Amino acid sequence: MFKRATQLVCSVTLIASSFVQADALIDALADEGRPTEQRLRDEYRHPQQTLRFFEVQEDMAVAEISPGGGWYSNILAPLLKEKGQFYAAHFYVDENTNEFYKKSREQFEQKITALKSYQNVKVTTFHPMKATDLAPAESLDRVLTFRNIHNWYMQDGDEGVENAFKAFYKALKVGGVLGVVEHSLRESQSSALQQSSGYMKQSYVIALAEKAGFTLAGKSDINANKLDSGEHEKGVWTLPPSLRLGEKDQGKYLNIGESNRMTLKFVK
């Protein structure tokens, strides 16, 4: 009887311990460096589900492309701090760069010294036409781009997007993953909307990624929003968080929420 009881206690202990093991991603999401206003947007951006879909692990070498103010970097930096390596491939800046990009990069670099979670971050540069060596060739396990493809397309057309995907392919190890989140235009809508709306067709993104050598490994509706029509007066920036129309129909756009987004996983 005692032997059976002992075996039962041991079994329960082992089961219980499996539920309390540390989860590096959960810890990163709770990092003190994440501002409260950013945490509130988890409802729309689903960072935990998205990063799990891209199979990001704490011991990987990961690059985030054009991190801007660092919404995702505030998760990735602490996640990769101890066992991995985080490359923040930030905006290219020269004498002709507008003040928004200059200030964004400057503020990001200030984080390196201000936040403990950023102590193992390498800030590099990416621009699809001017700076494509975001990390050493075949050094990365993951390349992640969140809502950037429309910018490359609007600035440099097909060539900008193609150059970006070629750069990511070069930087990734064989078997490495490119994770893409982008504002999604319905396939039935006019492709002309891609030129100014901030939305891109999923078929277009897949075609250009495959042209660069990638294989589509999965699609997810994690970041889909069926309430978003994709056609707004000020494009995607009509919706939160930008709300470019100000008070005009603000309640309507707040009810829609953030944009409808594709979430794609490609493998080299």
XYZ file of C-alpha atoms in Angstrom:
268
model
C 0.000 0.000 0.000
C 2.805 2.417 0.942
C 4.674 1.548 -2.254
C 1.597 2.266 -4.384
C 0.992 5.552 -2.562
C 4.606 6.588 -3.113
C 4.345 5.780 -6.823
C 1.145 7.820 -7.045
C 2.725 10.839 -5.359
C 5.735 10.656 -7.681
C 3.489 10.445 -10.740
C 1.422 13.447 -9.621
C 4.617 15.420 -8.906
C 6.003 14.691 -12.368
C 2.732 15.705 -14.024
C 2.528 18.888 -11.973
C 6.114 19.838 -12.739
C 5.421 19.655 -16.470
C 2.863 22.431 -16.067
C 5.139 24.806 -14.159
C 8.146 24.662 -16.430
C 9.347 28.090 -17.473
C 8.040 29.399 -20.780
C 10.547 31.854 -22.232
C 8.001 33.470 -24.547
C 5.494 34.072 -21.759
C 8.287 35.620 -19.698
C 9.289 37.855 -22.616
C 5.710 39.048 -23.075
C 5.703 40.037 -19.408
C 9.079 41.812 -19.582
C 9.173 45.102 -17.706
C 10.480 46.853 -20.822
C 7.093 46.487 -22.549
C 4.997 49.631 -22.055
C 1.396 49.176 -20.950
C 0.045 50.743 -24.138
C 1.897 48.126 -26.176
C 0.533 45.251 -24.109
C -3.000 46.494 -24.787
C -2.438 45.917 -28.498
C -1.743 42.213 -27.973
C -5.498 41.839 -28.538
C -4.978 42.784 -32.193
C -1.436 41.603 -32.893
C -1.499 38.231 -31.109
C 2.270 38.107 -30.508
C 2.299 34.848 -28.571
C 0.329 32.927 -31.208
C 2.223 34.582 -34.060
C 5.701 33.822 -32.718
C 4.684 30.253 -31.907
C 3.396 29.856 -35.469
C 6.796 31.021 -36.719
C 8.377 28.545 -34.251
C 10.685 31.138 -32.714
C 12.788 29.640 -29.914
C 14.896 31.352 -27.266
C 18.181 29.856 -28.550
C 17.822 31.044 -32.159
C 19.462 33.793 -34.208
C 16.553 36.015 -35.271
C 16.344 39.216 -37.298
C 13.414 41.596 -37.202
C 13.206 43.798 -40.278
C 12.575 47.540 -39.839
C 11.514 47.297 -36.180
C 10.584 50.998 -36.010
C 9.695 51.897 -32.446
C 10.241 48.331 -31.332
C 6.804 46.883 -30.638
C 7.926 43.328 -31.469
C 11.529 44.028 -30.454
C 10.330 44.564 -26.895
C 9.351 40.886 -26.945
C 12.152 39.441 -29.062
C 15.019 41.177 -27.238
C 14.274 39.624 -23.825
C 13.315 36.303 -25.413
C 16.707 35.947 -27.139
C 18.874 37.762 -24.595
C 20.371 34.772 -22.788
C 20.588 31.924 -25.293
C 20.000 33.431 -28.722
C 20.954 36.416 -30.836
C 18.655 39.223 -31.916
C 19.415 41.336 -34.989
C 17.382 44.522 -35.292
C 17.707 45.409 -38.986
C 16.652 49.031 -38.667
C 16.085 51.876 -41.109
C 18.782 52.978 -43.520
C 19.747 56.583 -42.751
C 21.718 59.078 -44.837
C 21.628 62.831 -45.486
C 18.463 62.460 -47.570
C 16.484 60.417 -45.033
C 13.395 62.115 -43.631
C 13.226 63.033 -39.959
C 10.737 60.315 -39.045
C 13.152 57.523 -39.985
C 16.135 59.300 -38.440
C 14.346 59.860 -35.141
C 12.950 56.324 -35.083
C 16.401 54.773 -35.465
C 17.962 57.160 -32.953
C 15.346 56.348 -30.316
C 15.724 52.626 -30.952
C 19.484 52.790 -30.471
C 18.937 54.579 -27.165
C 17.110 51.475 -25.942
C 20.324 49.479 -26.216
C 21.792 51.346 -23.277
C 18.557 52.098 -21.427
C 16.964 48.633 -21.188
C 18.528 45.511 -19.668
C 16.591 43.306 -22.061
C 18.429 44.907 -25.008
C 21.937 44.038 -23.863
C 22.359 41.320 -26.505
C 20.919 43.172 -29.498
C 22.859 43.827 -32.688
C 21.509 46.816 -34.586
C 22.113 46.469 -38.320
C 20.661 48.254 -41.360
C 18.187 47.199 -44.006
C 16.889 48.880 -47.142
C 15.809 46.822 -50.178
C 17.660 49.111 -52.588
C 20.573 50.460 -50.537
C 21.482 48.078 -47.684
C 20.647 44.383 -47.969
C 23.299 42.754 -45.744
C 21.168 42.624 -42.607
C 23.196 39.772 -41.061
C 26.022 37.428 -42.117
C 25.061 35.045 -44.910
C 23.355 31.835 -43.730
C 23.563 32.892 -40.077
C 19.902 33.271 -39.152
C 17.285 30.787 -37.993
C 14.439 33.249 -38.471
C 13.758 36.471 -40.357
C 10.577 38.244 -39.280
C 8.860 41.137 -41.021
C 5.763 42.783 -39.596
C 3.729 45.114 -41.847
C 6.665 46.250 -44.008
C 6.076 44.831 -47.482
C 3.639 47.571 -48.499
C 6.329 50.181 -47.784
C 8.854 48.488 -50.071
C 6.225 48.106 -52.767
C 4.973 51.693 -52.530
C 8.536 53.044 -52.677
C 10.214 50.710 -55.182
C 7.539 48.466 -56.702
C 8.226 44.823 -57.509
C 11.974 45.390 -57.398
C 11.871 46.558 -53.805
C 9.920 43.505 -52.644
C 12.023 41.090 -54.704
C 15.279 42.535 -53.358
C 13.982 42.239 -49.805
C 13.099 38.566 -50.171
C 16.444 37.833 -51.838
C 18.241 39.464 -48.904
C 16.265 37.400 -46.394
C 16.975 34.205 -48.315
C 20.704 34.974 -48.289
C 20.776 35.663 -44.537
C 18.854 32.522 -43.522
C 20.337 29.109 -42.885
C 19.045 26.217 -44.962
C 15.826 25.202 -43.222
C 15.430 28.683 -41.753
C 12.038 30.375 -41.652
C 10.826 33.699 -43.014
C 7.794 34.903 -41.070
C 5.566 37.501 -42.728
C 2.710 39.533 -41.284
C 1.175 42.070 -43.679
C -2.040 44.024 -44.194
C -4.148 41.800 -46.430
C -6.127 42.894 -49.476
C -8.866 40.556 -50.664
C -8.001 38.704 -53.867
C -11.193 40.001 -55.495
C -10.165 43.626 -54.984
C -8.203 45.719 -57.466
C -4.430 45.226 -57.363
C -4.145 48.969 -57.957
C -5.016 49.465 -54.288
C -1.587 48.079 -53.406
C -0.003 51.268 -54.732
C -1.313 53.522 -51.996
C -3.583 51.733 -49.505
C -0.987 49.889 -47.404
C -2.695 46.570 -48.200
C -1.123 43.766 -50.250
C -2.601 40.656 -51.858
C -1.535 37.378 -50.302
C -1.060 35.821 -53.739
C 1.395 38.592 -54.656
C 3.461 38.135 -51.488
C 3.610 34.359 -51.941
C 4.589 34.641 -55.610
C 7.506 36.988 -54.941
C 8.738 34.972 -51.949
C 8.703 31.817 -54.048
C 10.495 33.664 -56.845
C 13.309 34.365 -54.356
C 13.576 30.638 -53.620
C 11.320 30.206 -50.600
C 8.752 27.442 -50.123
C 5.441 28.303 -48.515
C 5.208 26.207 -45.330
C 2.008 27.508 -43.802
C -0.724 30.134 -43.568
C -2.580 31.253 -40.477
C -5.656 33.356 -39.709
C -4.186 34.417 -36.358
C -4.152 38.063 -37.420
C -7.179 38.049 -39.732
C -9.988 40.555 -39.187
C -13.168 39.907 -41.180
C -14.573 43.303 -40.184
C -11.938 45.087 -42.248
C -12.992 45.715 -45.871
C -9.525 46.870 -46.948
C -10.946 49.965 -48.632
C -10.796 53.165 -46.599
C -10.413 56.877 -47.318
C -6.872 56.994 -45.902
C -5.985 53.386 -46.609
C -4.936 51.150 -43.740
C -4.018 54.248 -41.742
C -7.725 55.033 -41.409
C -7.924 52.262 -38.822
C -6.363 52.202 -35.356
C -3.780 52.847 -34.181
C -3.250 55.646 -36.760
C -6.861 56.896 -37.112
C -5.834 59.392 -39.814
C -9.369 60.790 -40.110
C -9.270 62.026 -36.534
C -12.715 62.315 -34.999
C -14.503 61.519 -38.261
C -16.293 58.157 -37.893
C -13.788 57.259 -35.177
C -16.230 54.996 -33.369
C -16.787 53.038 -36.565
C -13.090 52.443 -37.113
C -12.435 51.609 -33.472
C -15.148 48.963 -33.727
C -13.415 47.469 -36.770
C -10.092 47.362 -34.915
C -6.689 46.938 -36.515
C -6.320 45.740 -40.095
C -6.989 42.349 -41.634
C -3.542 40.692 -41.871
C -2.031 37.689 -43.574
C 0.384 35.545 -41.553
C 2.672 33.444 -43.741
C 5.527 31.069 -42.996
C 8.164 30.348 -45.638
C 11.143 27.978 -45.490
C 14.527 28.220 -47.179
